[in-house]
CSV table of C-alpha atoms in Angstrom, one decimal:
chain,number,residue,atom,x,y,z
A,1,UNK,CA,-91.8,-299.9,80.9
A,2,UNK,CA,-95.2,-300.1,79.3
A,3,UNK,CA,-95.5,-299.3,75.6
A,4,UNK,CA,-98.1,-296.5,75.9
A,5,UNK,CA,-100.0,-295.2,72.9
A,6,UNK,CA,-99.6,-291.6,72.0
A,7,UNK,CA,-102.1,-289.2,73.7
A,8,UNK,CA,-104.8,-287.4,71.6
A,9,UNK,CA,-103.3,-284.3,69.9
A,10,UNK,CA,-106.2,-282.1,71.1
A,11,UNK,CA,-105.6,-282.9,74.8
A,12,UNK,CA,-105.0,-279.8,76.9
A,13,UNK,CA,-101.3,-279.6,78.2
A,14,UNK,CA,-102.5,-279.7,81.8
A,15,UNK,CA,-104.4,-282.9,81.2
A,16,UNK,CA,-101.4,-284.3,79.4
A,17,UNK,CA,-99.3,-283.5,82.4
A,18,UNK,CA,-101.7,-285.4,84.7
A,19,UNK,CA,-101.9,-288.5,82.4
A,20,UNK,CA,-98.1,-288.7,82.0
A,21,UNK,CA,-97.7,-288.6,85.8
A,22,UNK,CA,-100.3,-291.3,86.3
A,23,UNK,CA,-98.7,-293.5,83.6
A,24,UNK,CA,-95.3,-293.0,85.3
A,25,UNK,CA,-96.7,-294.1,88.7
A,26,UNK,CA,-98.3,-297.2,87.1
A,27,UNK,CA,-95.0,-298.1,85.4
A,28,UNK,CA,-93.0,-297.7,88.6
A,29,UNK,CA,-95.5,-299.8,90.6
A,30,UNK,CA,-95.2,-302.7,88.1
A,31,UNK,CA,-99.0,-303.4,88.5
A,32,UNK,CA,-101.1,-304.6,85.6
A,33,UNK,CA,-104.4,-302.9,84.8
A,34,UNK,CA,-106.2,-305.8,86.4
A,35,UNK,CA,-104.1,-305.6,89.6
A,36,UNK,CA,-104.6,-301.8,89.6
A,37,UNK,CA,-108.3,-302.2,89.3
A,38,UNK,CA,-108.3,-304.7,92.3
A,39,UNK,CA,-106.4,-302.3,94.5
A,40,UNK,CA,-108.2,-299.1,93.7
A,41,UNK,CA,-111.8,-300.2,93.1
A,42,UNK,CA,-111.9,-298.8,89.6
A,43,UNK,CA,-112.3,-301.2,86.7
A,44,UNK,CA,-109.4,-302.0,84.3
A,45,UNK,CA,-111.4,-300.6,81.4
A,46,UNK,CA,-111.8,-297.3,83.4
A,47,UNK,CA,-108.1,-297.1,84.0
A,48,UNK,CA,-107.5,-297.8,80.3
A,49,UNK,CA,-109.6,-294.8,79.5
A,50,UNK,CA,-107.9,-292.6,82.2
A,51,UNK,CA,-104.4,-293.6,81.1
A,52,UNK,CA,-105.3,-293.2,77.4
A,53,UNK,CA,-106.4,-289.6,77.9
A,54,UNK,CA,-110.0,-290.4,76.8
A,55,UNK,CA,-111.6,-289.7,80.2
A,56,UNK,CA,-110.6,-287.6,83.2
A,57,UNK,CA,-110.1,-289.8,86.3
A,58,UNK,CA,-112.1,-288.9,89.4
A,59,UNK,CA,-110.3,-287.3,92.3
A,60,UNK,CA,-110.8,-290.5,94.3
A,61,UNK,CA,-109.2,-292.6,91.6
A,62,UNK,CA,-106.1,-290.4,91.5
A,63,UNK,CA,-105.9,-290.5,95.3
A,64,UNK,CA,-106.3,-294.3,95.3
A,65,UNK,CA,-103.5,-294.6,92.7
A,66,UNK,CA,-101.2,-292.4,94.8
A,67,UNK,CA,-102.0,-294.6,97.9
A,68,UNK,CA,-101.2,-298.0,96.3
A,69,UNK,CA,-98.0,-296.7,94.7
A,70,UNK,CA,-96.7,-294.9,97.8
A,71,UNK,CA,-96.8,-291.5,96.1
A,72,UNK,CA,-97.4,-288.3,98.3
A,73,UNK,CA,-100.9,-287.3,97.0
A,74,UNK,CA,-100.8,-283.6,97.7
A,75,UNK,CA,-98.9,-282.5,94.6
A,76,UNK,CA,-100.6,-285.1,92.4
A,77,UNK,CA,-104.0,-283.8,93.5
A,78,UNK,CA,-103.0,-280.3,92.7
A,79,UNK,CA,-102.1,-281.4,89.2
A,80,UNK,CA,-105.5,-283.1,89.0
A,81,UNK,CA,-107.3,-279.9,90.0
A,82,UNK,CA,-105.7,-277.9,87.2
A,83,UNK,CA,-106.5,-280.7,84.7
A,84,UNK,CA,-110.1,-281.0,85.9
A,85,UNK,CA,-110.6,-277.2,85.3
A,86,UNK,CA,-109.2,-277.5,81.8
A,87,UNK,CA,-111.3,-280.6,81.2
A,88,UNK,CA,-114.5,-279.0,82.4
A,89,UNK,CA,-113.9,-276.1,80.0
A,90,UNK,CA,-113.5,-278.6,77.2
A,91,UNK,CA,-116.6,-280.5,77.9
A,92,UNK,CA,-118.7,-277.4,78.5
A,93,UNK,CA,-118.4,-276.6,74.7
A,94,UNK,CA,-119.3,-280.2,73.7
A,95,UNK,CA,-122.9,-280.8,72.6
A,96,UNK,CA,-124.9,-282.5,75.3
A,97,UNK,CA,-126.2,-285.9,74.5
A,98,UNK,CA,-128.2,-288.6,76.3
A,99,UNK,CA,-126.4,-290.7,78.9
A,100,UNK,CA,-127.1,-294.4,78.8
A,101,UNK,CA,-129.2,-295.5,81.8
A,102,UNK,CA,-129.9,-291.9,82.9
A,103,UNK,CA,-133.5,-290.8,83.7
A,104,UNK,CA,-135.0,-288.4,81.1
A,105,UNK,CA,-134.4,-284.8,81.9
A,106,UNK,CA,-138.1,-284.0,82.3
A,107,UNK,CA,-138.6,-286.7,84.9
A,108,UNK,CA,-135.4,-285.7,86.8
A,109,UNK,CA,-135.9,-282.0,86.9
A,110,UNK,CA,-139.6,-281.3,86.9
A,111,UNK,CA,-142.9,-283.0,86.4
A,112,UNK,CA,-144.3,-282.9,82.8
A,113,UNK,CA,-146.8,-280.3,82.1
A,114,UNK,CA,-150.4,-281.6,81.7
A,115,UNK,CA,-151.5,-282.0,78.2
A,116,UNK,CA,-154.3,-279.7,77.0
A,117,UNK,CA,-157.8,-281.3,76.8
A,118,UNK,CA,-158.9,-282.1,73.2
A,119,UNK,CA,-160.8,-279.3,71.6
A,120,UNK,CA,-159.9,-276.8,74.4
A,121,UNK,CA,-157.5,-273.9,73.7
A,122,UNK,CA,-155.1,-272.9,76.4
A,123,UNK,CA,-156.1,-269.6,78.1
A,124,UNK,CA,-153.7,-266.7,77.5
A,125,UNK,CA,-152.7,-264.4,80.3
A,126,UNK,CA,-154.6,-261.1,80.0
A,127,UNK,CA,-152.5,-258.0,79.4
A,128,UNK,CA,-152.7,-255.2,82.0
A,129,UNK,CA,-154.2,-252.1,80.3
A,130,UNK,CA,-152.4,-248.8,80.6
A,131,UNK,CA,-154.7,-246.3,82.2
A,132,UNK,CA,-158.4,-246.6,82.9
A,133,UNK,CA,-160.5,-248.6,80.5
A,134,UNK,CA,-163.8,-247.4,79.4
A,135,UNK,CA,-165.7,-245.7,76.6
A,136,UNK,CA,-163.4,-243.5,74.6
A,137,UNK,CA,-160.2,-244.9,76.4
A,138,UNK,CA,-157.3,-245.6,74.1
A,139,UNK,CA,-156.5,-249.4,73.7
A,140,UNK,CA,-153.5,-250.6,75.8
A,141,UNK,CA,-151.4,-251.4,72.7
A,142,UNK,CA,-151.9,-248.0,71.2
A,143,UNK,CA,-151.2,-246.2,74.5
A,144,UNK,CA,-148.0,-248.2,74.9
A,145,UNK,CA,-146.9,-247.4,71.4
A,146,UNK,CA,-147.3,-243.6,72.0
A,147,UNK,CA,-145.4,-243.9,75.3
A,148,UNK,CA,-142.5,-245.6,73.6
A,149,UNK,CA,-142.4,-243.0,70.8
A,150,UNK,CA,-142.4,-240.2,73.4
A,151,UNK,CA,-139.6,-241.8,75.3
A,152,UNK,CA,-137.6,-242.2,72.1
A,153,UNK,CA,-138.1,-238.5,71.3
A,154,UNK,CA,-136.9,-237.5,74.7
A,155,UNK,CA,-133.8,-239.7,74.3
A,156,UNK,CA,-133.0,-238.1,71.0
A,157,UNK,CA,-133.3,-234.6,72.4
A,158,UNK,CA,-131.0,-235.4,75.3
A,159,UNK,CA,-128.4,-237.0,72.9
A,160,UNK,CA,-128.4,-233.9,70.7
A,161,UNK,CA,-128.0,-231.6,73.7
A,162,UNK,CA,-125.1,-233.7,75.0
A,163,UNK,CA,-123.3,-233.4,71.6
A,164,UNK,CA,-123.9,-229.7,71.5
A,165,UNK,CA,-122.3,-229.3,75.0
A,166,UNK,CA,-119.3,-231.3,73.9
A,167,UNK,CA,-118.9,-229.3,70.7
A,168,UNK,CA,-119.1,-226.0,72.7
A,169,UNK,CA,-116.5,-227.2,75.2
A,170,UNK,CA,-114.1,-228.3,72.5
A,171,UNK,CA,-114.4,-224.9,70.8
A,172,UNK,CA,-113.7,-223.2,74.1
A,173,UNK,CA,-110.6,-225.3,74.7
A,174,UNK,CA,-109.4,-224.6,71.2
A,175,UNK,CA,-109.9,-220.9,71.7
A,176,UNK,CA,-107.8,-221.0,74.8
A,177,UNK,CA,-105.0,-223.0,73.1
A,178,UNK,CA,-105.8,-226.2,75.1
A,179,UNK,CA,-105.3,-229.4,73.2
A,180,UNK,CA,-106.7,-232.6,74.5
A,181,UNK,CA,-103.9,-235.1,75.2
A,182,UNK,CA,-103.8,-238.2,73.0
A,183,UNK,CA,-103.8,-241.5,74.6
A,184,UNK,CA,-100.2,-242.9,74.5
A,185,UNK,CA,-99.9,-245.6,71.9
A,186,UNK,CA,-98.3,-248.7,73.0
A,187,UNK,CA,-94.9,-249.3,71.4
A,188,UNK,CA,-94.8,-252.3,69.2
A,189,UNK,CA,-93.6,-255.2,71.2
A,190,UNK,CA,-90.3,-256.7,69.9
A,191,UNK,CA,-90.7,-260.0,68.3
A,192,UNK,CA,-89.9,-262.7,70.8
A,193,UNK,CA,-88.0,-264.6,68.1
A,194,UNK,CA,-85.9,-261.7,67.0
A,195,UNK,CA,-83.2,-262.5,69.6
A,196,UNK,CA,-83.0,-265.8,71.4
A,197,UNK,CA,-84.1,-265.4,75.0
A,198,UNK,CA,-81.7,-268.1,76.2
A,199,UNK,CA,-78.1,-269.0,75.6
A,200,UNK,CA,-77.0,-272.6,75.5
A,201,UNK,CA,-73.8,-273.4,77.5
A,202,UNK,CA,-73.7,-277.1,76.8
A,203,UNK,CA,-71.1,-279.1,78.8
A,204,UNK,CA,-70.8,-282.6,80.2
A,205,UNK,CA,-70.8,-282.8,84.0
A,206,UNK,CA,-70.5,-286.2,85.8
A,207,UNK,CA,-71.3,-288.0,82.6
A,208,UNK,CA,-74.5,-286.0,81.9
A,209,UNK,CA,-75.1,-283.2,79.4
A,210,UNK,CA,-76.2,-279.8,80.8
A,211,UNK,CA,-77.0,-276.5,79.1
A,212,UNK,CA,-76.7,-274.3,82.1
A,213,UNK,CA,-80.4,-273.4,82.2
A,214,UNK,CA,-81.9,-276.1,84.4
A,215,UNK,CA,-80.7,-279.2,86.2
A,216,UNK,CA,-84.1,-280.9,86.2
A,217,UNK,CA,-84.4,-284.6,85.3
A,218,UNK,CA,-88.1,-285.2,85.9
A,219,UNK,CA,-90.0,-282.0,85.1
A,220,UNK,CA,-92.9,-282.7,82.8
A,221,UNK,CA,-93.0,-280.5,79.7
A,222,UNK,CA,-95.5,-280.4,76.9
A,223,UNK,CA,-96.8,-278.3,74.0
A,224,UNK,CA,-97.8,-274.9,75.4
A,225,UNK,CA,-95.3,-274.8,78.3
A,226,UNK,CA,-92.6,-272.1,78.6
A,227,UNK,CA,-89.6,-271.3,80.8
A,228,UNK,CA,-86.0,-272.2,81.4
A,229,UNK,CA,-86.7,-275.9,81.7
A,230,UNK,CA,-88.1,-275.8,78.1
A,231,UNK,CA,-85.0,-273.9,76.9
A,232,UNK,CA,-82.8,-276.5,78.6
A,233,UNK,CA,-84.6,-279.2,76.7
A,234,UNK,CA,-84.3,-277.2,73.5
A,235,UNK,CA,-80.5,-276.8,73.9
A,236,UNK,CA,-80.1,-280.5,74.6
A,237,UNK,CA,-82.3,-281.5,71.6
A,238,UNK,CA,-80.2,-279.2,69.4
A,239,UNK,CA,-77.0,-280.8,70.8
A,240,UNK,CA,-78.3,-284.2,69.9
A,241,UNK,CA,-79.1,-283.2,66.4
A,242,UNK,CA,-82.9,-282.7,66.7
A,243,UNK,CA,-83.5,-279.1,65.9
A,244,UNK,CA,-86.3,-277.5,68.0
A,245,UNK,CA,-86.1,-274.2,66.1
A,246,UNK,CA,-85.2,-271.1,68.1
A,247,UNK,CA,-84.0,-271.6,71.7
A,248,UNK,CA,-86.7,-269.3,73.1
A,249,UNK,CA,-88.0,-271.4,76.0
A,250,UNK,CA,-91.4,-271.9,74.3
A,251,UNK,CA,-92.6,-275.4,73.8
A,252,UNK,CA,-94.2,-275.2,70.3
A,253,UNK,CA,-94.8,-277.5,67.4
A,254,UNK,CA,-91.2,-277.6,66.2
A,255,UNK,CA,-90.0,-278.5,69.7
A,256,UNK,CA,-92.7,-281.2,69.9
A,257,UNK,CA,-91.6,-282.7,66.6
A,258,UNK,CA,-88.0,-282.7,67.7
A,259,UNK,CA,-89.0,-284.5,70.9
A,260,UNK,CA,-90.9,-287.1,69.0
A,261,UNK,CA,-88.0,-287.8,66.7
A,262,UNK,CA,-85.7,-288.3,69.8
A,263,UNK,CA,-88.3,-290.6,71.4
A,264,UNK,CA,-88.5,-292.7,68.2
A,265,UNK,CA,-84.8,-293.1,68.0
A,266,UNK,CA,-84.5,-293.8,71.7
A,267,UNK,CA,-87.3,-296.5,71.6
A,268,UNK,CA,-89.4,-294.5,74.1
A,269,UNK,CA,-93.1,-293.8,74.1
A,270,UNK,CA,-93.6,-291.3,71.2
A,271,UNK,CA,-96.0,-288.8,72.8
A,272,UNK,CA,-94.1,-285.5,72.3
A,273,UNK,CA,-93.9,-285.0,76.1
A,274,UNK,CA,-90.7,-284.5,78.0
A,275,UNK,CA,-90.7,-286.6,81.1
A,276,UNK,CA,-88.1,-288.5,83.2
A,277,UNK,CA,-87.3,-291.1,80.4
A,278,UNK,CA,-87.0,-288.4,77.7
A,279,UNK,CA,-84.8,-286.3,80.1
A,280,UNK,CA,-82.6,-289.3,80.6
A,281,UNK,CA,-82.2,-289.7,76.8
A,282,UNK,CA,-81.4,-286.0,76.5
A,283,UNK,CA,-78.8,-285.9,79.2
A,284,UNK,CA,-77.0,-289.1,78.4
């Protein structure tokens, strides 16, 4: 098994899920990065970035990897689509910068505007006057100002009238004993950590440990995931002496630290992600 470096901590869980699956396929294939590049048409440096979580692999690269490793591509491409959506949200917030070798944006999008001739001012678009122009006519700006003031006054009068109607209606309701119903306030939600959501029933079956919450041995779990599979992993971590905190089925920082301690002691890739190898260490 390759000794992979840990993935960047800021990586989205869905992107982590994709990268871990790609790493697992490469490990199972026994191909080196150079061999993988020769079979897929993507360079070894590109695969190094994809498998290191520093770049999102194109859809074609994921499909090519599935093809050369004999993996059914449908599920892998579904994982890629979720990761691509998360990655696009991440890159949309990053400041745009120039791309090496790319044509300038002006040349690519539209022709540059002609420079003004020296000593010649650019003409301004004339403003359309309001009303007929002529001797004694009010200038356009002054006329527009008075129109705006009149519109504002009308708006104020309408607002005052609406308030008066509401006050009168409220008084009539009060006189008739009617009380406006208050919006029901939401009851405070019980703290999810007040009572553990899952109960560990740890037992050894056919030489493997189980906690009675899930029988999976290859489900990918990472920080931000939740569900019975996470609770199963938490129970087994606690059984092995790596406390994940509350057994609540939520993969948080404490669970991630417990997974990393287990991976270190089991001589696995220390990435804080529960995959087939980590499940194997948990169930043995």
